[in-house]
Coordinates of C-alpha atoms in Angstrom, one line a residue:
M247 CA -0.4 -3.9 12.1
D248 CA 0.9 -6.1 9.3
G249 CA -1.0 -7.5 6.3
A250 CA -3.5 -5.9 4.1
F251 CA -6.9 -4.3 4.3
V252 CA -9.4 -5.6 2.0
V253 CA -11.9 -3.0 0.9
S254 CA -15.0 -3.7 -1.0
P255 CA -16.0 -1.4 -4.0
T256 CA -18.3 0.4 -1.9
G257 CA -15.8 1.3 0.8
I258 CA -16.4 -1.3 3.2
V259 CA -13.4 -2.7 5.1
E260 CA -14.1 -6.4 4.6
S261 CA -10.8 -7.8 6.4
A262 CA -7.7 -6.1 8.2
A263 CA -4.2 -7.8 8.9
T264 CA -4.8 -10.2 5.9
Y265 CA -2.0 -12.0 4.2
I266 CA -2.5 -12.4 0.6
D267 CA -0.8 -14.8 -1.6
A268 CA -0.3 -13.7 -5.2
P269 CA 2.4 -14.8 -7.5
L270 CA 5.2 -12.3 -8.1
G271 CA 6.8 -11.9 -11.4
Q272 CA 5.0 -9.6 -13.9
G273 CA 5.1 -6.0 -13.5
D274 CA 7.8 -3.3 -13.0
L275 CA 8.7 -2.6 -9.3
S276 CA 10.6 0.7 -8.7
P277 CA 14.0 0.0 -7.2
G278 CA 14.3 0.3 -3.5
L279 CA 10.8 -0.8 -2.8
G280 CA 10.2 -3.9 -0.8
A281 CA 7.9 -6.8 -0.1
R282 CA 5.1 -4.7 0.7
H283 CA 5.1 -3.0 -2.6
A284 CA 6.0 -6.2 -4.5
A285 CA 2.8 -8.1 -2.9
A286 CA 0.6 -5.0 -3.8
L287 CA 1.8 -5.0 -7.3
A288 CA 1.3 -8.9 -7.6
I289 CA -2.3 -8.5 -6.2
A290 CA -3.1 -5.8 -8.5
T291 CA -1.6 -8.0 -11.4
V292 CA -3.8 -11.1 -10.8
T293 CA -7.0 -9.6 -9.7
D294 CA -9.2 -6.6 -10.5
A295 CA -8.2 -4.9 -7.2
T296 CA -6.4 -1.7 -7.1
A297 CA -3.7 -1.9 -4.7
V298 CA -2.6 1.2 -2.3
V299 CA 0.6 0.7 -0.3
V300 CA 2.6 3.0 2.1
S301 CA 6.2 2.2 2.7
A302 CA 6.9 2.0 6.5
S303 CA 10.4 3.3 5.9
S304 CA 10.1 6.0 3.4
G305 CA 6.6 7.1 3.5
M306 CA 6.3 6.4 -0.3
V307 CA 2.7 5.9 -1.4
S308 CA 2.2 3.7 -4.6
V309 CA -1.0 2.7 -6.4
Y310 CA -1.1 -0.2 -8.5
D311 CA -3.7 -1.3 -10.9
H312 CA -3.9 -4.0 -13.6
G313 CA -0.3 -4.9 -13.0
E314 CA 1.1 -1.3 -13.5
T315 CA 2.3 1.5 -11.4
V316 CA -0.3 4.2 -11.8
L317 CA 0.9 6.7 -8.9
Q318 CA 3.8 7.2 -6.8
L319 CA 4.0 10.0 -4.1
A320 CA 7.2 10.5 -2.3
C321 CA 7.2 12.1 1.2
T322 CA 9.5 15.1 0.9
Q323 CA 9.5 16.1 4.6
P324 CA 8.0 14.4 7.7
T325 CA 4.5 15.5 8.5
L326 CA 3.8 13.0 11.5
R327 CA 4.1 14.9 14.8
P328 CA 4.5 12.8 18.0
R329 CA 1.5 12.6 20.0
Q330 CA 1.3 15.0 22.8
N331 CA 0.8 13.6 26.4
Q332 CA -2.7 14.6 27.4
P333 CA -3.8 14.9 31.1

């Protein structure tokens, strides 16, 4: 699913597959991270939101708040396993 999940402060998912238009510019994006991370950083810069994003290609998880990267977790080994066909 492409787009963002918007979650309320109480943990309720308000919307899914949401495209958010936020101006890019301020903030420091790590090299190699793409549009998904840039959008998360941008929304966390111009709103009170904390943005959590997972890279589809590398599995890198980043958390942005107040226009800064507050956490990055790198996937050191694949942990997802293919689903078993169940009868």
